[in-house]
Short mmCIF file of C-alpha atoms and ligand atoms in Angstrom, two decimals:
data_model
loop_
_atom_site.label_atom_id
_atom_site.label_comp_id
_atom_site.label_asym_id
_atom_site.label_seq_id
_atom_site.Cartn_x
_atom_site.Cartn_y
_atom_site.Cartn_z
CA UNK P 129 -0.11 0.03 0.01
CA UNK P 130 1.12 3.58 -0.86
CA UNK P 131 1.58 6.10 1.73
CA UNK P 132 -0.65 8.53 -0.08
CA UNK P 133 -3.85 7.23 0.84
CA UNK P 134 -3.00 7.02 4.60
CA UNK P 135 -2.03 10.34 4.28
CA UNK P 136 -5.27 11.25 2.97
CA UNK P 137 -6.97 9.28 5.60
CA UNK P 138 -4.81 11.21 8.37
CA UNK P 139 -5.74 14.53 6.77
CA UNK P 140 -9.29 13.90 6.66
CA UNK P 141 -9.25 12.81 10.54
CA UNK P 142 -7.28 15.93 11.53
CA UNK P 143 -9.98 18.21 9.51
CA UNK P 144 -12.71 16.15 11.29
CA UNK P 145 -11.32 16.39 14.82
CA UNK P 146 -13.07 19.65 15.59
CA UNK P 147 -16.26 18.24 14.21
CA UNK P 148 -16.16 15.02 16.35
CA UNK P 149 -15.15 17.28 19.34
CA UNK P 150 -18.21 19.72 18.72
CA UNK P 151 -20.52 16.45 18.36
CA UNK P 152 -19.51 15.04 21.66
CA UNK P 153 -19.04 18.11 23.54
CA UNK P 154 -22.53 19.32 22.25
CA UNK P 155 -24.13 16.12 23.50
CA UNK P 156 -22.26 16.38 27.02
CA UNK P 157 -23.74 19.84 27.40
CA UNK P 158 -27.14 18.58 26.39
CA UNK P 159 -27.04 15.96 28.86
CA UNK P 160 -25.83 17.94 31.65
CA UNK P 161 -28.69 20.59 30.77
CA UNK P 162 -31.31 17.82 31.04
CA UNK P 163 -29.70 16.78 34.33
CA UNK P 164 -30.21 20.19 35.58
CA UNK P 165 -33.95 19.98 34.30
CA UNK P 166 -34.31 16.81 36.18
CA UNK P 167 -32.76 17.90 39.40
CA UNK P 168 -34.85 21.06 39.39
CA UNK P 169 -38.34 19.75 38.43
CA UNK P 170 -37.72 17.06 41.25
CA UNK P 171 -39.09 19.58 43.71
CA UNK P 172 -42.18 20.26 41.54
CA UNK P 173 -42.73 16.47 41.36
CA UNK P 174 -42.58 16.17 44.97
CA UNK P 175 -45.19 19.07 45.46
CA UNK P 176 -47.46 17.93 42.71
CA UNK P 177 -47.36 14.35 43.84
CA UNK P 178 -48.20 15.81 47.63
CA UNK P 179 -51.10 18.07 46.24
CA UNK P 180 -52.22 15.48 43.55
CA UNK P 181 -52.53 18.43 41.29
CA UNK P 182 -50.93 19.79 38.27
CA UNK P 183 -48.55 22.80 38.25
CA UNK P 184 -48.96 25.71 35.78
CA UNK P 185 -47.07 28.59 36.73
CA UNK P 186 -46.46 30.82 40.24
CA UNK P 187 -49.06 33.33 41.64
CA UNK P 188 -48.19 36.93 42.23
CA UNK P 189 -47.34 36.21 45.78
CA UNK P 190 -44.81 33.65 44.52
CA UNK P 191 -46.57 30.24 45.43
CA UNK P 192 -47.14 27.45 42.80
CA UNK P 193 -50.05 28.38 40.59
CA UNK P 194 -52.11 24.81 40.13
CA UNK P 195 -54.16 23.98 37.48
CA UNK P 196 -57.87 24.92 38.37
CA UNK P 197 -60.71 23.16 36.95
CA UNK P 198 -62.64 22.85 35.06
CA UNK P 199 -60.18 22.57 32.49
CA UNK P 200 -56.83 24.36 31.42
CA UNK P 201 -55.27 24.33 28.00
CA UNK P 202 -51.94 23.81 29.92
CA UNK P 203 -52.77 20.73 31.87
CA UNK P 204 -51.21 18.20 29.61
CA UNK P 205 -47.63 19.92 29.68
CA UNK P 206 -46.77 18.67 33.22
CA UNK P 207 -47.45 14.99 32.59
CA UNK P 208 -45.89 15.28 29.15
CA UNK P 209 -42.72 16.70 30.73
CA UNK P 210 -42.55 13.98 33.42
CA UNK P 211 -42.83 11.44 30.16
CA UNK P 212 -39.94 12.85 28.62
CA UNK P 213 -37.99 12.83 31.99
CA UNK P 214 -39.01 9.08 32.13
CA UNK P 215 -37.79 8.38 28.74
CA UNK P 216 -34.28 10.09 29.50
CA UNK P 217 -33.88 8.67 32.67
CA UNK P 218 -35.84 5.48 32.94
CA UNK P 219 -36.69 6.42 36.48
CA UNK P 220 -39.82 4.99 37.32
CA UNK P 221 -40.70 7.87 39.75
CA UNK P 222 -41.21 10.16 36.43
CA UNK P 223 -43.60 7.46 34.91
CA UNK P 224 -45.59 7.58 38.28
CA UNK P 225 -45.79 11.33 38.36
CA UNK P 226 -46.79 11.31 34.74
CA UNK P 227 -49.53 8.75 34.99
CA UNK P 228 -50.99 10.31 38.54
CA UNK P 229 -51.16 13.82 36.64
CA UNK P 230 -52.70 12.54 33.51
CA UNK P 231 -55.34 10.65 35.37
CA UNK P 232 -56.48 13.92 36.76
CA UNK P 233 -57.43 15.18 33.31
CA UNK P 234 -58.57 12.11 31.35
CA UNK P 235 -62.37 12.78 32.06
CA UNK P 236 -61.94 16.03 29.74
CA UNK P 237 -61.33 13.89 26.57
CA UNK P 238 -64.96 14.17 25.44
CA UNK P 239 -65.30 17.70 25.95
CA UNK P 240 -66.62 19.64 22.68
CA UNK P 241 -66.64 22.96 24.04
CA UNK P 242 -63.04 24.01 23.16
CA UNK P 243 -60.23 22.99 20.71
CA UNK P 244 -57.28 22.63 23.31
CA UNK P 245 -57.81 18.91 23.07
CA UNK P 246 -54.65 18.50 21.25
CA UNK P 247 -52.30 20.55 23.37
CA UNK P 248 -53.81 18.42 26.26
CA UNK P 249 -53.99 14.86 25.34
CA UNK P 250 -51.28 14.61 22.51
CA UNK P 251 -48.72 16.14 24.72
CA UNK P 252 -49.76 13.52 27.81
CA UNK P 253 -51.52 10.42 26.55
CA UNK P 254 -49.85 11.11 22.98
CA UNK P 255 -46.31 11.15 24.54
CA UNK P 256 -47.36 8.07 26.71
CA UNK P 257 -48.17 6.08 23.99
CA UNK P 258 -45.25 6.88 21.97
CA UNK P 259 -42.69 6.66 24.75
CA UNK P 260 -43.99 3.54 26.33
CA UNK P 261 -45.99 1.84 23.29
CA UNK P 262 -48.68 0.85 25.78
CA UNK P 263 -52.23 0.26 24.19
CA UNK P 264 -53.98 1.56 26.95
CA UNK P 265 -53.40 5.10 25.84
CA UNK P 266 -54.49 5.07 22.35
CA UNK P 267 -58.24 5.21 23.30
CA UNK P 268 -57.81 8.21 25.03
CA UNK P 269 -56.30 9.96 22.12
CA UNK P 270 -59.05 8.61 19.82
CA UNK P 271 -61.88 9.71 22.17
CA UNK P 272 -60.25 13.14 22.25
CA UNK P 273 -59.67 13.17 18.65
CA UNK P 274 -63.39 12.44 18.07
CA UNK P 275 -64.33 15.16 20.48
CA UNK P 276 -62.12 17.64 18.57
CA UNK P 277 -63.36 17.21 15.08
CA UNK P 278 -67.15 17.87 16.30
CA UNK P 279 -65.63 21.66 16.06
CA UNK P 280 -64.79 21.21 12.29
CA UNK P 281 -66.85 23.40 10.03
CA UNK P 282 -66.93 22.46 6.35
CA UNK P 283 -67.74 25.58 4.97
CA UNK P 284 -65.03 27.20 6.81
CA UNK P 285 -62.51 24.35 6.49
CA UNK P 286 -61.36 24.83 10.18
CA UNK P 287 -61.98 23.62 13.52
CA UNK P 288 -63.36 26.26 15.81
CA UNK P 289 -61.09 27.62 18.64
CA UNK P 290 -63.26 29.36 20.88
CA UNK P 291 -66.82 29.25 21.63
CA UNK P 292 -68.57 32.53 21.28
CA UNK P 293 -72.03 32.51 22.88
CA UNK P 294 -71.79 33.99 26.34
CA UNK P 295 -68.22 34.34 26.58
CA UNK P 296 -65.75 37.64 26.07
CA UNK P 297 -65.40 36.50 22.51
CA UNK P 298 -69.07 37.64 21.87
CA UNK P 299 -68.35 41.32 22.87
CA UNK P 300 -65.47 41.17 20.04
CA UNK P 301 -68.48 40.23 17.62
CA UNK P 302 -66.64 36.97 16.35
CA UNK P 303 -68.85 34.20 14.99
CA UNK P 304 -66.20 31.58 14.21
CA UNK P 305 -62.75 32.57 15.75
CA UNK P 306 -59.79 30.21 14.68
CA UNK P 307 -56.49 31.09 16.42
CA UNK P 308 -53.18 30.42 15.06
CA UNK P 309 -52.60 28.21 18.19
CA UNK P 310 -54.84 25.60 16.71
CA UNK P 311 -52.35 24.31 14.31
CA UNK P 312 -50.82 22.57 17.27
CA UNK P 313 -54.03 20.58 17.85
CA UNK P 314 -53.50 18.84 14.48
CA UNK P 315 -50.91 16.58 15.51
CA UNK P 316 -53.09 14.56 17.75
CA UNK P 317 -55.41 14.07 14.51
CA UNK P 318 -52.50 12.77 12.45
CA UNK P 319 -51.62 10.42 15.07
CA UNK P 320 -55.50 9.39 15.27
CA UNK P 321 -55.37 8.72 11.88
CA UNK P 322 -52.06 6.54 12.02
CA UNK P 323 -53.65 4.51 15.01
CA UNK P 324 -56.88 3.91 13.46
CA UNK P 325 -56.21 3.59 9.87
CA UNK P 326 -59.13 6.03 9.29
CA UNK P 327 -58.30 8.83 7.06
CA UNK P 328 -60.88 11.20 8.26
CA UNK P 329 -58.74 13.08 11.07
CA UNK P 330 -55.68 13.45 8.95
CA UNK P 331 -58.23 14.89 5.98
CA UNK P 332 -59.66 17.48 8.80
CA UNK P 333 -56.14 18.27 9.92
CA UNK P 334 -55.03 19.05 6.17
CA UNK P 335 -57.86 21.00 5.49
CA UNK P 336 -57.47 23.03 8.51
CA UNK P 337 -53.82 23.45 7.91
CA UNK P 338 -54.72 24.76 4.18
CA UNK P 339 -57.21 26.97 5.32
CA UNK P 340 -55.04 28.50 7.95
CA UNK P 341 -52.27 28.93 5.41
CA UNK P 342 -54.27 30.77 3.15
CA UNK P 343 -56.10 33.10 5.60
CA UNK P 344 -54.02 33.68 8.72
CA UNK P 345 -50.60 34.86 7.32
CA UNK P 346 -49.40 38.03 5.74
CA UNK P 347 -46.79 38.26 2.71
CA UNK P 348 -43.90 38.29 4.90
CA UNK P 349 -44.57 34.85 6.67
CA UNK P 350 -45.99 36.51 9.88
CA UNK P 351 -49.28 35.32 11.22
CA UNK P 352 -52.48 37.06 12.65
CA UNK P 353 -53.66 35.62 16.05
CA UNK P 354 -57.23 35.47 15.28
CA UNK P 355 -59.19 34.87 11.98
CA UNK P 356 -62.87 35.24 12.57
CA UNK P 357 -65.04 33.33 9.83
CA UNK P 358 -68.54 33.23 8.73
CA UNK P 359 -69.64 29.54 9.83
CA UNK P 360 -72.38 29.86 7.21
CA UNK P 361 -70.57 30.94 4.02
CA UNK P 362 -66.89 30.39 5.41
CA UNK P 363 -65.92 34.01 4.46
CA UNK P 364 -63.36 35.64 6.46
CA UNK P 365 -65.12 38.46 8.60
CA UNK P 366 -61.78 40.00 10.29
CA UNK P 367 -58.16 39.45 11.34
CA UNK P 368 -57.44 40.30 14.57
CA UNK P 369 -55.48 39.64 17.85
CA UNK P 370 -56.54 38.60 21.53
CA UNK P 371 -52.78 38.06 22.83
CA UNK P 372 -50.84 40.10 20.57
CA UNK P 373 -49.66 43.92 20.87
CA UNK P 374 -52.07 44.72 18.01
CA UNK P 375 -54.03 43.37 15.19
CA UNK P 376 -51.12 44.00 12.74
CA UNK P 377 -48.65 42.83 14.99
CA UNK P 378 -46.78 39.56 15.26
CA UNK P 379 -47.31 37.70 18.58
CA UNK P 380 -44.44 36.03 19.00
CA UNK P 381 -45.62 32.69 20.58
CA UNK P 382 -48.04 32.56 17.73
CA UNK P 383 -45.15 32.61 15.29
CA UNK P 384 -43.67 30.08 17.32
CA UNK P 385 -46.75 27.79 16.91
CA UNK P 386 -47.01 28.50 13.43
CA UNK P 387 -43.51 27.34 12.75
CA UNK P 388 -43.85 24.20 14.78
CA UNK P 389 -47.16 23.48 13.47
CA UNK P 390 -46.11 23.46 9.61
CA UNK P 391 -43.06 21.91 10.36
CA UNK P 392 -44.98 18.90 12.01
CA UNK P 393 -47.40 18.69 9.28
CA UNK P 394 -44.82 17.95 6.99
CA UNK P 395 -43.51 15.15 9.14
CA UNK P 396 -46.87 13.60 8.57
CA UNK P 397 -47.59 14.44 4.84
CA UNK P 398 -44.37 15.04 3.35
CA UNK P 399 -46.05 17.56 1.32
CA UNK P 400 -43.33 20.11 0.33
CA UNK P 401 -45.60 23.34 0.70
CA UNK P 402 -45.83 22.72 4.28
CA UNK P 403 -41.77 22.43 4.66
CA UNK P 404 -41.38 25.73 2.30
CA UNK P 405 -43.84 27.40 4.49
CA UNK P 406 -42.16 26.28 7.76
CA UNK P 407 -38.80 27.95 6.19
CA UNK P 408 -40.64 31.22 5.50
CA UNK P 409 -41.80 31.14 8.82
CA UNK P 410 -38.31 30.68 10.43
CA UNK P 411 -36.82 33.09 8.05
CA UNK P 412 -39.28 35.86 9.13
CA UNK P 413 -38.47 34.96 12.96
CA UNK P 414 -34.71 34.78 12.55
CA UNK P 415 -34.32 37.81 10.22
CA UNK P 416 -36.67 40.08 11.81
CA UNK P 417 -34.89 43.24 12.80
CA UNK P 418 -36.51 43.01 16.60
CA UNK P 419 -35.31 39.44 17.03
CA UNK P 420 -32.91 39.76 19.73
CA UNK P 421 -29.30 38.37 19.48
CA UNK P 422 -29.68 36.05 22.22
CA UNK P 423 -32.15 34.19 20.37
CA UNK P 424 -35.25 34.74 22.72
CA UNK P 425 -38.06 36.96 21.37
CA UNK P 426 -39.64 39.63 22.95
CA UNK P 427 -43.38 38.94 23.80
CA UNK P 428 -44.66 40.42 20.61
CA UNK P 429 -42.22 41.26 17.38
CA UNK P 430 -43.92 44.64 17.46
CA UNK P 431 -44.11 45.50 21.31
CA UNK P 432 -43.93 49.28 21.52
CA UNK P 433 -41.27 49.25 24.18
CA UNK P 434 -38.55 47.13 22.70
CA UNK P 435 -36.00 46.80 23.95
CA UNK P 436 -37.66 47.23 27.39
CA UNK P 437 -40.56 44.64 26.42
CA UNK P 438 -40.65 41.51 28.31
CA UNK P 439 -39.01 38.42 26.74
CA UNK P 440 -41.05 35.19 26.08
CA UNK P 441 -38.96 32.40 27.31
CA UNK P 442 -41.88 30.02 26.19
CA UNK P 443 -41.95 31.02 22.70
CA UNK P 444 -38.00 30.68 22.53
CA UNK P 445 -38.42 27.06 23.62
CA UNK P 446 -41.21 26.44 20.97
CA UNK P 447 -38.81 27.79 18.47
CA UNK P 448 -35.86 25.77 19.42
CA UNK P 449 -37.90 22.64 19.54
CA UNK P 450 -39.49 23.41 15.93
CA UNK P 451 -36.15 24.49 14.32
CA UNK P 452 -34.37 21.33 15.45
CA UNK P 453 -37.17 19.27 13.71
CA UNK P 454 -36.81 21.53 10.42
CA UNK P 455 -33.07 21.20 10.62
CA UNK P 456 -33.73 17.41 9.97
CA UNK P 457 -35.53 18.04 6.80
CA UNK P 458 -33.47 20.94 5.36
CA UNK P 459 -30.25 22.19 6.66
CA UNK P 460 -27.77 22.73 9.56
CA UNK P 461 -28.32 26.58 9.67
CA UNK P 462 -31.65 25.94 11.79
CA UNK P 463 -29.87 23.44 14.01
CA UNK P 464 -27.27 26.24 14.83
CA UNK P 465 -29.98 28.85 15.60
CA UNK P 466 -31.98 26.37 17.92
CA UNK P 467 -28.65 25.54 19.68
CA UNK P 468 -27.90 29.37 20.18
CA UNK P 469 -31.57 29.71 21.69
CA UNK P 470 -31.04 26.81 23.93
CA UNK P 471 -27.55 27.96 25.33
CA UNK P 472 -29.36 31.35 26.06
CA UNK P 473 -32.23 29.64 27.79
CA UNK P 474 -29.60 27.32 29.61
CA UNK P 475 -27.92 30.21 31.21
CA UNK P 476 -28.18 32.46 33.98
CA UNK P 477 -30.51 34.77 32.58
CA UNK P 478 -33.31 32.22 32.02
CA UNK P 479 -32.70 29.06 34.03
CA UNK P 480 -33.45 29.54 37.62
CA UNK P 481 -30.80 28.69 40.36
CA UNK P 482 -31.33 25.09 41.82
CA UNK P 483 -34.46 25.37 44.20
CA UNK P 484 -35.91 28.69 43.30
CA UNK P 485 -38.53 29.94 41.10
CA UNK P 486 -40.83 27.06 42.78
CA UNK P 487 -38.80 24.42 41.04
CA UNK P 488 -39.71 25.53 37.56
CA UNK P 489 -36.80 25.58 35.17
CA UNK P 490 -37.09 28.49 33.08
CA UNK P 491 -38.21 32.05 34.20
CA UNK P 492 -39.40 34.89 32.17
CA UNK P 493 -42.06 33.75 30.00
CA UNK P 494 -45.46 35.63 29.17
CA UNK P 495 -48.86 34.07 28.73
CA UNK P 496 -51.31 37.01 28.01
CA UNK P 497 -49.69 40.15 28.21
CA UNK P 498 -52.80 42.20 27.02
CA UNK P 499 -54.80 40.85 29.91
CA UNK P 500 -51.91 41.02 32.42
CA UNK P 501 -52.00 37.52 33.22
CA UNK P 502 -48.77 35.89 33.68
CA UNK P 503 -46.14 38.42 32.49
CA UNK P 504 -42.61 37.22 33.32
CA UNK P 505 -43.13 34.20 35.07
CA UNK P 506 -42.40 30.60 34.70
CA UNK P 507 -44.94 28.34 32.69
CA UNK P 508 -45.17 24.89 32.53
CA UNK P 509 -45.26 24.81 28.57
CA UNK P 510 -42.06 26.58 28.57
CA UNK P 511 -40.33 23.84 30.73
CA UNK P 512 -42.19 21.45 28.28
CA UNK P 513 -40.84 22.76 25.05
CA UNK P 514 -37.50 23.53 26.38
CA UNK P 515 -37.31 19.90 27.52
CA UNK P 516 -38.34 18.44 24.20
CA UNK P 517 -36.06 20.59 22.41
CA UNK P 518 -33.09 19.31 24.55
CA UNK P 519 -34.33 15.80 24.01
CA UNK P 520 -34.86 16.19 20.43
CA UNK P 521 -31.27 17.71 20.42
CA UNK P 522 -29.79 14.96 22.31
CA UNK P 523 -31.70 12.10 20.16
CA UNK P 524 -31.39 13.91 16.81
CA UNK P 525 -34.86 12.62 15.96
CA UNK P 526 -38.44 14.56 16.11
CA UNK P 527 -40.07 12.65 18.69
N1 LIG L 34 -53.57 29.35 23.62
C1 LIG L 34 -52.21 28.99 23.73
C2 LIG L 34 -51.20 30.17 23.96
O1 LIG L 34 -51.50 30.96 24.61
O2 LIG L 34 -50.28 30.39 23.47
#
């Protein structure tokens, strides 16, 4: 054998050393971040088990804010987080915590008065099924999917987000409000079709995604929060906001839901138009002049008091998780952005000191700025998507 090929191999090896080092090192960093998450959430697990309740945030007085009945769109995130920690650690205590929490919400599976069933059940029972493979969790997902599709309207081509009669939505004059967040409920419907073999759920999901693509977005790839439809004709009545700074602004978490939503639609359909759209949304977010250097957005891209406006760590975590999945279908630039966001979230500016923050991991999220509800607080869904993003990073797969 001549020396030349060996020389070539050596050269390649030396060239690859930084890449190998980076890969190993970044895996260790992610592992240590996940360990920090587990250590911090242990305190929340103990409190939740003792109270037999589901944590949501912290109160103005600094106590744990628990989920309050009759139901709450965030109630699936805590069991989902416990399932992810079980997946990573194989420690039965996390499985027990997940099961205890999701038992508290199981009876909500048949609710037909709200669209959040996907958020609630896909992230709890759905994670349970995908992580354990246990058949018992399937029925809950299918029941919740059947309840969710009762809200689909053929004329509109969407699932109604909020009921109007007797609620604050009536004061806004809405008839059939659909919010951008609703894209996230579609994942459960895609799963329901995969489980049952019945394409009904998937077809509804695709129709909703297509209608939303047509009506919810501006030419620059940003989205409105609420589109109100005429339920008889399907015509768009108005494009406005509920949780954003203004009707024409880009509410940060809404942009995050849109990015995650179309990336997820591509996962289930392999339809190129969803992937192209997800990239367009990603480019809107990442290249916006008000997108901060640290990668964690202000609560609204058009808030009037930037740079003093509160940041929203939950939006940052959702964007990071979505970008990791997107990078698997496209290219590594999104992975770099995701890692940058995760590094920021893992630093002292966003990660609480051990035992502080009522044992939630992340600080500085915004739930609903216009109503003054949960501004600059920890949120169970910020921790959920942060944990999911770290897990995705580590496992280099999407679920
Ligand atoms: N409705 C979900 C959110 O507030 O983002």
